[in-house]
Amino acid sequence: MRKKHETFVFFTINDSPKFKTTLKTSVVSQITSAAQLLQPSGQSFVAVNVAFSQSGLSKLGVTDDLKDATFTGGQSADATNLGDPGTVNWVGAFKDRKSMHGVLLVASDTQKSIDAQMQSLRTAFGSSMSILYTLPGRIRSGRYAGHEHFGFLDGIGQPAISGWDISPRRGQQVVTPGIILAGEPGDTVRGRPLWTKDGSFLAFRQLKQLVPEFEAFIDVKAPAVDGLTAHESKDLFAARMVGRWKSGTPVDLAPLRDNPAIGADSNRNNDFTFLHGDNALTFNSDQSRCPFHAHIRKTRPRADLPSPLNAIMRCGIPYGGEVTSGETRAKTSSPDIRLERGLAFVAYQSNLANGFQFLQKAWANNPNFITNKTVAPGFDPIIGANHGGQRFISGWDLKNTSSTTTLQSDFVVSRGGEYFFSPSISALRDVIAA
């Protein structure tokens, strides 16, 4: 299923017995299975899922230890650990951990279908729950379809799950099912309740993207490159920060100019490791192709550090509208919350400490990762965070790749989130709603 729209509805439970009864008699049958999602459909299709926070499970009387301290503690307690400047920029609903009990995820090819499904769910649950916050997401339209708000093709670096994906594409990371699903082969955690099998921990983050500020930084800071026009140099600078051109083509395969044919080819756009025959002897110093700080290199280091245990399944979607003419002129994002744009980040994994939390804290936010390089790589310039403080990157100037430059502000601002557990349909029916 290729979703065009998805709405996230965060809720609090008012009446646990009534909520559980409704869940069992009216809602479980509407939950979409993984098998259904994998089936191609030419007709309009609505997918429904529900996930619960630690507070939500406790509210429903589920007291089992899921053996994930990050989940148990909640994301508000993890904010500083993730590089946020506390919760000062967070949406109010995410700050109240005790009331944030769960999230309904409803996806479809039309917003009309989502609205109808949500009305049905609200009617079913009635007063047993209250909605705390709703975030509607949708893919960008026209030539921007599939691209996040900074303009880069997104969602092309997903891992393949062995036994599920019959024909992984060249260069696609292949992981055992237990990296994503609890209780499956490859899950490193022991002693979880049996009902958690085939469930997954969901990390949700609302990530505001400061698009005018990002573009202004590129305009001002892009170094001139011999043989390239000023416009081409700017495009290259932005591509090196991400690690891909806007077409999805990796800079590791197209180091000076975009080759959109590679980005459009699913058997080529991930078929690289950062290691080449011509740089094997200088692998720890050569930033002429992909800088060490590049977003896709920091979050999946490939030959730098093969890391199947840290894989996540990303299922996010953009939210908000396009940049307005006023924002373009001002080179600044509007303070009007109605004009906010960004990414509704969703990641599934069987272990939050190995998955999302590790990628954010140990890799994206760590200026010394990737390790064993001759110069400190700096922060991931896209999602790396330093509690709102200054960051730096090296490898930004092709004429002197050992030099560093300062990023005076963040281009992505966390608006908060929560950690949830997404149970299997049988667990929903037999344990959560029992």
CSV table of C-alpha atoms in Angstrom, one decimal:
chain,number,residue,atom,x,y,z
A,1,MET,CA,0.0,0.0,0.0
A,2,ARG,CA,1.3,3.4,-1.0
A,3,LYS,CA,-0.2,6.0,1.4
A,4,LYS,CA,-0.9,9.5,0.2
A,5,HIS,CA,-2.4,10.7,3.5
A,6,GLU,CA,-2.0,9.7,7.1
A,7,THR,CA,-3.4,11.2,10.2
A,8,PHE,CA,-2.0,10.6,13.7
A,9,VAL,CA,-4.6,10.9,16.5
A,10,PHE,CA,-3.1,11.0,20.0
A,11,PHE,CA,-5.6,10.2,22.8
A,12,THR,CA,-6.1,9.7,26.5
A,13,ILE,CA,-8.3,7.0,27.9
A,14,ASN,CA,-11.1,8.1,30.2
A,15,ASP,CA,-13.0,4.9,30.9
A,16,SER,CA,-10.7,1.8,30.7
A,17,PRO,CA,-13.5,-0.9,30.8
A,18,LYS,CA,-15.5,0.8,28.1
A,19,PHE,CA,-12.5,1.5,26.0
A,20,LYS,CA,-11.4,-2.2,26.2
A,21,THR,CA,-14.9,-3.4,25.3
A,22,THR,CA,-15.0,-1.1,22.3
A,23,LEU,CA,-11.5,-2.1,21.2
A,24,LYS,CA,-12.5,-5.8,21.3
A,25,THR,CA,-16.0,-5.7,19.8
A,26,SER,CA,-15.7,-2.9,17.3
A,27,VAL,CA,-12.1,-1.8,16.6
A,28,VAL,CA,-9.8,-4.9,16.4
A,29,SER,CA,-11.6,-6.1,13.3
A,30,GLN,CA,-10.7,-2.8,11.6
A,31,ILE,CA,-7.0,-3.0,12.4
A,32,THR,CA,-4.9,-3.6,9.2
A,33,SER,CA,-2.5,-6.6,9.2
A,34,ALA,CA,0.9,-6.6,7.7
A,35,ALA,CA,-0.2,-9.0,5.1
A,36,GLN,CA,-3.0,-6.6,4.0
A,37,LEU,CA,-0.5,-3.8,3.7
A,38,LEU,CA,1.8,-5.8,1.5
A,39,GLN,CA,-1.0,-6.6,-1.0
A,40,PRO,CA,-1.1,-4.2,-3.9
A,41,SER,CA,-4.6,-2.7,-4.4
A,42,GLY,CA,-5.9,-0.6,-7.2
A,43,GLN,CA,-8.9,0.5,-5.1
A,44,SER,CA,-9.2,3.0,-2.3
A,45,PHE,CA,-7.9,1.5,0.9
A,46,VAL,CA,-7.8,2.6,4.5
A,47,ALA,CA,-5.2,1.3,6.9
A,48,VAL,CA,-5.8,1.5,10.7
A,49,ASN,CA,-3.4,0.8,13.5
A,50,VAL,CA,-3.2,1.6,17.2
A,51,ALA,CA,-0.3,1.8,19.6
A,52,PHE,CA,0.0,2.4,23.3
A,53,SER,CA,2.5,4.2,25.5
A,54,GLN,CA,3.7,2.8,28.8
A,55,SER,CA,1.1,5.1,30.5
A,56,GLY,CA,-1.6,3.7,28.2
A,57,LEU,CA,-0.8,0.1,28.9
A,58,SER,CA,-0.8,0.8,32.6
A,59,LYS,CA,-4.2,2.6,32.3
A,60,LEU,CA,-5.6,-0.5,30.7
A,61,GLY,CA,-4.2,-2.7,33.5
A,62,VAL,CA,-1.4,-4.3,31.5
A,63,THR,CA,1.5,-4.3,34.0
A,64,ASP,CA,3.9,-6.7,32.2
A,65,ASP,CA,7.5,-5.5,31.8
A,66,LEU,CA,8.2,-5.1,28.1
A,67,LYS,CA,12.0,-5.1,28.8
A,68,ASP,CA,12.6,-1.7,27.1
A,69,ALA,CA,13.7,1.0,29.5
A,70,THR,CA,13.5,3.7,26.9
A,71,PHE,CA,9.8,2.8,26.3
A,72,THR,CA,9.1,2.6,30.0
A,73,GLY,CA,10.7,6.0,30.7
A,74,GLY,CA,8.8,7.8,27.8
A,75,GLN,CA,10.1,10.3,25.4
A,76,SER,CA,9.7,13.5,27.5
A,77,ALA,CA,12.2,12.0,29.9
A,78,ASP,CA,14.5,11.3,27.0
A,79,ALA,CA,14.3,14.8,25.4
A,80,THR,CA,17.7,16.0,26.6
A,81,ASN,CA,19.2,12.6,25.8
A,82,LEU,CA,18.0,13.1,22.2
A,83,GLY,CA,19.6,16.5,21.9
A,84,ASP,CA,16.5,18.6,22.4
A,85,PRO,CA,16.8,21.7,24.5
A,86,GLY,CA,14.4,20.1,27.0
A,87,THR,CA,10.7,20.2,26.0
A,88,VAL,CA,10.5,24.0,25.4
A,89,ASN,CA,9.6,23.6,21.7
A,90,TRP,CA,7.3,20.6,22.2
A,91,VAL,CA,3.6,20.5,21.4
A,92,GLY,CA,1.8,20.6,24.7
A,93,ALA,CA,0.2,17.2,24.3
A,94,PHE,CA,3.6,15.5,24.2
A,95,LYS,CA,4.7,17.1,27.4
A,96,ASP,CA,1.9,15.4,29.5
A,97,ARG,CA,3.2,11.9,29.6
A,98,LYS,CA,0.6,10.7,32.1
A,99,SER,CA,-2.2,11.6,29.8
A,100,MET,CA,-0.6,10.5,26.5
A,101,HIS,CA,-2.0,7.0,26.4
A,102,GLY,CA,-1.9,6.0,22.7
A,103,VAL,CA,-2.1,6.9,19.0
A,104,LEU,CA,-4.4,5.9,16.2
A,105,LEU,CA,-2.7,5.8,12.8
A,106,VAL,CA,-5.1,6.1,9.9
A,107,ALA,CA,-3.7,6.1,6.3
A,108,SER,CA,-5.3,6.1,2.9
A,109,ASP,CA,-5.0,7.5,-0.6
A,110,THR,CA,-7.6,10.3,0.2
A,111,GLN,CA,-8.2,12.5,3.2
A,112,LYS,CA,-11.9,12.0,2.8
A,113,SER,CA,-11.5,8.3,3.4
A,114,ILE,CA,-9.4,9.0,6.5
A,115,ASP,CA,-12.0,11.5,7.9
A,116,ALA,CA,-14.8,8.9,7.4
A,117,GLN,CA,-12.8,6.2,9.2
A,118,MET,CA,-11.9,8.6,12.0
A,119,GLN,CA,-15.6,9.5,12.5
A,120,SER,CA,-16.4,5.8,12.7
A,121,LEU,CA,-13.7,5.3,15.4
A,122,ARG,CA,-14.7,8.4,17.4
A,123,THR,CA,-18.3,7.2,17.4
A,124,ALA,CA,-17.3,3.7,18.5
A,125,PHE,CA,-15.1,4.9,21.4
A,126,GLY,CA,-17.4,7.6,22.4
A,127,SER,CA,-16.6,9.1,25.8
A,128,SER,CA,-14.2,6.3,26.7
A,129,MET,CA,-11.4,8.3,25.2
A,130,SER,CA,-10.6,12.0,24.4
A,131,ILE,CA,-8.4,13.3,21.6
A,132,LEU,CA,-5.4,15.2,22.8
A,133,TYR,CA,-3.8,16.2,19.5
A,134,THR,CA,-4.2,15.4,15.8
A,135,LEU,CA,-1.5,15.7,13.2
A,136,PRO,CA,-2.5,15.2,9.5
A,137,GLY,CA,0.2,14.3,7.1
A,138,ARG,CA,0.3,14.0,3.3
A,139,ILE,CA,2.8,13.4,0.6
A,140,ARG,CA,3.7,16.5,-1.4
A,141,SER,CA,2.0,16.8,-4.8
A,142,GLY,CA,3.2,17.1,-8.4
A,143,ARG,CA,6.9,17.1,-9.0
A,144,TYR,CA,7.5,17.1,-5.3
A,145,ALA,CA,5.8,13.7,-4.8
A,146,GLY,CA,7.9,11.4,-2.7
A,147,HIS,CA,10.2,14.3,-1.6
A,148,GLU,CA,10.4,15.7,1.9
A,149,HIS,CA,10.2,19.4,2.5
A,150,PHE,CA,13.9,20.2,1.9
A,151,GLY,CA,13.3,18.7,-1.5
A,152,PHE,CA,15.1,15.4,-1.3
A,153,LEU,CA,13.6,12.1,-2.4
A,154,ASP,CA,12.8,10.1,0.8
A,155,GLY,CA,12.0,6.6,1.8
A,156,ILE,CA,14.5,4.8,-0.5
A,157,GLY,CA,16.9,3.4,2.2
A,158,GLN,CA,14.6,1.0,4.0
A,159,PRO,CA,15.9,-2.4,5.1
A,160,ALA,CA,14.6,-5.6,3.7
A,161,ILE,CA,13.4,-8.2,6.2
A,162,SER,CA,14.8,-11.7,5.5
A,163,GLY,CA,12.0,-14.2,4.8
A,164,TRP,CA,9.5,-11.3,4.0
A,165,ASP,CA,11.2,-9.5,1.2
A,166,ILE,CA,11.8,-12.2,-1.4
A,167,SER,CA,14.0,-10.2,-3.8
A,168,PRO,CA,16.0,-7.5,-1.9
A,169,ARG,CA,17.3,-4.8,-4.2
A,170,ARG,CA,21.0,-4.4,-4.8
A,171,GLY,CA,22.6,-2.6,-1.8
A,172,GLN,CA,19.5,-2.9,0.3
A,173,GLN,CA,20.3,-3.8,3.9
A,174,VAL,CA,18.9,-7.1,4.9
A,175,VAL,CA,18.0,-7.7,8.5
A,176,THR,CA,16.5,-10.6,10.5
A,177,PRO,CA,12.8,-10.1,11.4
A,178,GLY,CA,13.7,-9.7,15.1
A,179,ILE,CA,15.4,-6.4,14.5
A,180,ILE,CA,12.0,-4.9,13.8
A,181,LEU,CA,9.5,-7.3,15.4
A,182,ALA,CA,9.7,-8.5,19.0
A,183,GLY,CA,10.1,-12.2,19.7
A,184,GLU,CA,11.2,-13.1,16.2
A,185,PRO,CA,14.6,-14.5,15.3
A,186,GLY,CA,17.2,-11.7,15.7
A,187,ASP,CA,15.5,-10.0,18.6
A,188,THR,CA,18.3,-9.7,21.2
A,189,VAL,CA,16.0,-9.1,24.2
A,190,ARG,CA,15.0,-12.1,26.4
A,191,GLY,CA,12.2,-12.5,28.9
A,192,ARG,CA,9.5,-10.4,27.2
A,193,PRO,CA,5.9,-11.5,27.7
A,194,LEU,CA,4.8,-13.9,25.0
A,195,TRP,CA,2.0,-11.6,23.8
A,196,THR,CA,4.6,-9.0,22.6
A,197,LYS,CA,5.6,-11.4,19.8
A,198,ASP,CA,5.3,-9.7,16.4
A,199,GLY,CA,4.7,-6.4,18.0
A,200,SER,CA,7.1,-3.5,17.5
A,201,PHE,CA,8.1,-0.3,19.4
A,202,LEU,CA,7.0,2.8,17.5
A,203,ALA,CA,9.1,6.0,17.9
A,204,PHE,CA,7.1,9.1,16.9
A,205,ARG,CA,8.7,12.5,16.4
A,206,GLN,CA,7.1,15.6,15.0
A,207,LEU,CA,10.1,17.3,13.3
A,208,LYS,CA,9.6,20.9,12.1
A,209,GLN,CA,11.7,21.7,9.1
A,210,LEU,CA,13.0,25.3,8.7
A,211,VAL,CA,13.1,25.2,4.9
A,212,PRO,CA,13.7,28.9,4.1
A,213,GLU,CA,16.6,29.0,6.7
A,214,PHE,CA,18.1,25.8,5.2
A,215,GLU,CA,18.0,27.3,1.7
A,216,ALA,CA,19.4,30.6,2.9
A,217,PHE,CA,22.3,28.8,4.5
A,218,ILE,CA,23.0,26.9,1.2
A,219,ASP,CA,22.9,30.2,-0.7
A,220,VAL,CA,25.3,32.0,1.6
A,221,LYS,CA,27.7,29.2,2.6
A,222,ALA,CA,28.1,27.0,-0.5
A,223,PRO,CA,31.8,27.1,-1.6
A,224,ALA,CA,32.6,27.6,-5.2
A,225,VAL,CA,33.7,24.4,-7.0
A,226,ASP,CA,35.9,24.5,-10.0
A,227,GLY,CA,34.1,23.7,-13.2
A,228,LEU,CA,30.6,24.3,-11.7
A,229,THR,CA,28.3,27.3,-11.9
A,230,ALA,CA,27.2,29.0,-8.7
A,231,HIS,CA,23.9,27.2,-8.9
A,232,GLU,CA,25.5,23.9,-9.5
A,233,SER,CA,27.9,24.5,-6.5
A,234,LYS,CA,24.9,25.2,-4.3
A,235,ASP,CA,23.1,22.1,-5.4
A,236,LEU,CA,26.3,20.1,-4.7
A,237,PHE,CA,26.7,21.6,-1.2
A,238,ALA,CA,23.2,20.7,-0.3
A,239,ALA,CA,23.6,17.2,-1.7
A,240,ARG,CA,26.8,16.6,0.3
A,241,MET,CA,25.0,17.6,3.5
A,242,VAL,CA,22.3,15.0,2.9
A,243,GLY,CA,24.5,12.4,1.1
A,244,ARG,CA,22.1,12.3,-1.9
A,245,TRP,CA,21.0,14.6,-4.6
A,246,LYS,CA,17.4,15.7,-4.6
A,247,SER,CA,16.7,13.0,-7.2
A,248,GLY,CA,17.8,10.4,-4.6
A,249,THR,CA,21.1,9.7,-6.4
A,250,PRO,CA,23.9,9.1,-3.8
A,251,VAL,CA,26.8,11.6,-4.0
A,252,ASP,CA,29.0,8.5,-3.5
A,253,LEU,CA,28.1,7.5,-7.0
A,254,ALA,CA,27.7,10.9,-8.5
A,255,PRO,CA,30.2,13.1,-6.6
A,256,LEU,CA,30.0,16.3,-8.7
A,257,ARG,CA,26.8,16.3,-10.8
A,258,ASP,CA,23.5,14.7,-10.3
A,259,ASN,CA,22.6,11.6,-12.4
A,260,PRO,CA,18.8,11.3,-11.9
A,261,ALA,CA,18.7,7.9,-13.7
A,262,ILE,CA,20.5,6.4,-10.7
A,263,GLY,CA,18.1,7.9,-8.2
A,264,ALA,CA,15.1,6.5,-10.2
A,265,ASP,CA,16.6,3.0,-10.3
A,266,SER,CA,15.8,1.0,-7.1
A,267,ASN,CA,18.6,-1.4,-8.0
A,268,ARG,CA,21.2,1.4,-8.2
A,269,ASN,CA,20.2,4.1,-5.7
A,270,ASN,CA,21.4,2.0,-2.7
A,271,ASP,CA,24.2,0.0,-4.4
A,272,PHE,CA,27.1,1.7,-2.7
A,273,THR,CA,29.2,1.3,0.4
A,274,PHE,CA,31.4,4.5,0.5
A,275,LEU,CA,34.4,2.3,-0.2
A,276,HIS,CA,36.0,2.4,-3.6
A,277,GLY,CA,39.1,0.8,-5.1
A,278,ASP,CA,40.5,4.3,-5.7
A,279,ASN,CA,40.1,5.3,-2.0
A,280,ALA,CA,40.8,2.1,-0.2
A,281,LEU,CA,44.0,3.4,1.2
A,282,THR,CA,42.5,6.8,2.2
A,283,PHE,CA,39.1,5.5,3.4
A,284,ASN,CA,39.5,7.3,6.7
A,285,SER,CA,40.5,10.6,5.2
A,286,ASP,CA,38.8,10.8,1.8
A,287,GLN,CA,35.7,13.0,1.8
A,288,SER,CA,35.8,13.8,-1.9
A,289,ARG,CA,32.7,11.7,-2.6
A,290,CYS,CA,30.5,11.5,0.4
A,291,PRO,CA,31.5,13.6,3.5
A,292,PHE,CA,31.6,11.8,6.8
A,293,HIS,CA,29.0,14.2,8.2
A,294,ALA,CA,26.4,13.5,5.5
A,295,HIS,CA,23.0,12.5,6.9
A,296,ILE,CA,22.7,9.2,5.1
A,297,ARG,CA,26.3,8.3,6.2
A,298,LYS,CA,25.8,9.2,9.8
A,299,THR,CA,22.5,7.2,10.1
A,300,ARG,CA,23.7,4.2,8.0
A,301,PRO,CA,27.5,4.0,7.9
A,302,ARG,CA,27.7,1.0,5.6
A,303,ALA,CA,31.4,0.1,5.1
A,304,ASP,CA,32.4,2.5,7.9
A,305,LEU,CA,30.5,0.3,10.4
A,306,PRO,CA,28.2,-2.5,9.3
A,307,SER,CA,25.4,-2.3,11.8
A,308,PRO,CA,22.3,-4.6,11.3
A,309,LEU,CA,21.3,-4.4,14.9
A,310,ASN,CA,20.7,-0.7,14.6
A,311,ALA,CA,18.3,-0.8,11.6
A,312,ILE,CA,14.8,0.8,11.9
A,313,MET,CA,11.8,0.7,9.6
A,314,ARG,CA,10.8,4.2,8.8
A,315,CYS,CA,7.2,4.9,7.9
A,316,GLY,CA,6.9,8.7,8.2
A,317,ILE,CA,5.1,11.3,6.0
A,318,PRO,CA,5.5,15.0,5.5
A,319,TYR,CA,3.0,17.4,7.2
A,320,GLY,CA,2.2,21.0,6.4
A,321,GLY,CA,2.0,23.1,3.3
A,322,GLU,CA,4.6,24.5,0.9
A,323,VAL,CA,6.8,27.5,1.6
A,324,THR,CA,4.9,30.7,1.1
A,325,SER,CA,6.1,33.6,-1.0
A,326,GLY,CA,6.4,35.7,2.1
A,327,GLU,CA,8.6,33.1,3.8
A,328,THR,CA,10.8,32.9,0.6
A,329,ARG,CA,11.2,36.7,0.6
A,330,ALA,CA,12.0,36.8,4.3
A,331,LYS,CA,14.2,33.7,4.2
A,332,THR,CA,12.6,32.8,7.5
A,333,SER,CA,9.9,30.3,8.4
A,334,SER,CA,6.6,32.0,9.6
A,335,PRO,CA,5.9,31.8,13.3
A,336,ASP,CA,2.2,31.1,12.4
A,337,ILE,CA,1.7,27.5,13.5
A,338,ARG,CA,-0.8,27.0,10.7
A,339,LEU,CA,2.1,27.3,8.2
A,340,GLU,CA,4.4,24.9,10.0
A,341,ARG,CA,5.8,22.1,7.9
A,342,GLY,CA,8.0,19.1,8.6
A,343,LEU,CA,8.1,15.4,8.9
A,344,ALA,CA,5.9,13.1,11.0
A,345,PHE,CA,8.7,10.7,11.8
A,346,VAL,CA,7.7,7.1,12.5
A,347,ALA,CA,10.2,4.3,13.1
A,348,TYR,CA,9.6,0.7,14.1
A,349,GLN,CA,12.1,-1.5,15.9
A,350,SER,CA,12.2,-4.3,18.5
A,351,ASN,CA,14.6,-2.4,20.7
A,352,LEU,CA,14.5,1.4,21.0
A,353,ALA,CA,17.9,1.6,22.6
A,354,ASN,CA,19.5,-0.1,19.6
A,355,GLY,CA,17.2,1.6,17.1
A,356,PHE,CA,16.0,5.2,17.0
A,357,GLN,CA,17.5,6.3,20.3
A,358,PHE,CA,20.9,4.9,19.3
A,359,LEU,CA,20.9,6.4,15.8
A,360,GLN,CA,19.9,9.9,17.2
A,361,LYS,CA,22.2,10.0,20.2
A,362,ALA,CA,25.3,7.9,19.4
A,363,TRP,CA,25.5,8.7,15.7
A,364,ALA,CA,23.6,11.8,14.5
A,365,ASN,CA,24.3,13.9,17.6
A,366,ASN,CA,27.9,12.7,18.1
A,367,PRO,CA,30.4,14.9,16.3
A,368,ASN,CA,33.1,12.3,16.6
A,369,PHE,CA,31.1,9.6,14.8
A,370,ILE,CA,32.0,8.1,12.3
A,371,THR,CA,35.1,7.1,14.4
A,372,ASN,CA,38.6,6.5,13.3
A,373,LYS,CA,38.6,9.2,10.7
A,374,THR,CA,41.5,11.7,10.4
A,375,VAL,CA,39.2,14.6,11.1
A,376,ALA,CA,36.1,14.7,13.3
A,377,PRO,CA,33.0,14.4,11.0
A,378,GLY,CA,30.8,16.8,13.0
A,379,PHE,CA,27.1,16.6,13.6
A,380,ASP,CA,24.5,15.2,11.2
A,381,PRO,CA,23.5,18.6,9.7
A,382,ILE,CA,19.9,17.6,9.1
A,383,ILE,CA,18.8,15.8,12.2
A,384,GLY,CA,21.8,16.1,14.5
A,385,ALA,CA,21.0,18.1,17.6
A,386,ASN,CA,23.1,19.9,20.3
A,387,HIS,CA,20.4,21.1,22.7
A,388,GLY,CA,19.8,24.1,20.5
A,389,GLY,CA,23.5,25.1,20.5
A,390,GLN,CA,25.9,25.5,17.6
A,391,ARG,CA,27.0,22.5,15.6
A,392,PHE,CA,29.8,22.0,13.1
A,393,ILE,CA,30.6,19.8,10.1
A,394,SER,CA,33.8,18.9,8.3
A,395,GLY,CA,34.3,18.0,4.7
A,396,TRP,CA,32.1,20.8,3.6
A,397,ASP,CA,34.6,22.4,1.2
A,398,LEU,CA,36.0,20.2,-1.6
A,399,LYS,CA,39.1,22.3,-1.8
A,400,ASN,CA,39.9,21.6,1.8
A,401,THR,CA,37.9,18.7,3.2
A,402,SER,CA,39.7,18.8,6.6
A,403,SER,CA,38.3,22.2,7.3
A,404,THR,CA,35.1,22.7,9.4
A,405,THR,CA,32.3,25.2,9.3
A,406,THR,CA,29.7,26.2,12.0
A,407,LEU,CA,26.0,25.7,11.7
A,408,GLN,CA,24.6,28.6,13.7
A,409,SER,CA,21.1,27.1,14.1
A,410,ASP,CA,19.1,23.9,13.6
A,411,PHE,CA,17.3,23.3,10.3
A,412,VAL,CA,15.1,20.7,12.1
A,413,VAL,CA,13.4,21.4,15.4
A,414,SER,CA,11.8,18.7,17.5
A,415,ARG,CA,8.2,19.5,18.4
A,416,GLY,CA,8.1,16.4,20.6
A,417,GLY,CA,6.8,12.9,20.4
A,418,GLU,CA,6.4,9.7,22.3
A,419,TYR,CA,7.4,6.0,22.4
A,420,PHE,CA,4.6,3.5,21.8
A,421,PHE,CA,4.2,-0.2,21.5
A,422,SER,CA,2.3,-1.5,18.5
A,423,PRO,CA,0.9,-4.9,19.3
A,424,SER,CA,-0.1,-7.7,17.0
A,425,ILE,CA,-3.8,-8.1,16.3
A,426,SER,CA,-4.0,-11.2,18.4
A,427,ALA,CA,-2.4,-9.4,21.4
A,428,LEU,CA,-4.8,-6.5,21.0
A,429,ARG,CA,-7.7,-8.9,21.1
A,430,ASP,CA,-6.6,-11.3,23.7
A,431,VAL,CA,-4.5,-9.2,26.1
A,432,ILE,CA,-4.9,-5.4,25.7
A,433,ALA,CA,-8.7,-5.6,25.3
A,434,ALA,CA,-9.2,-8.6,27.7
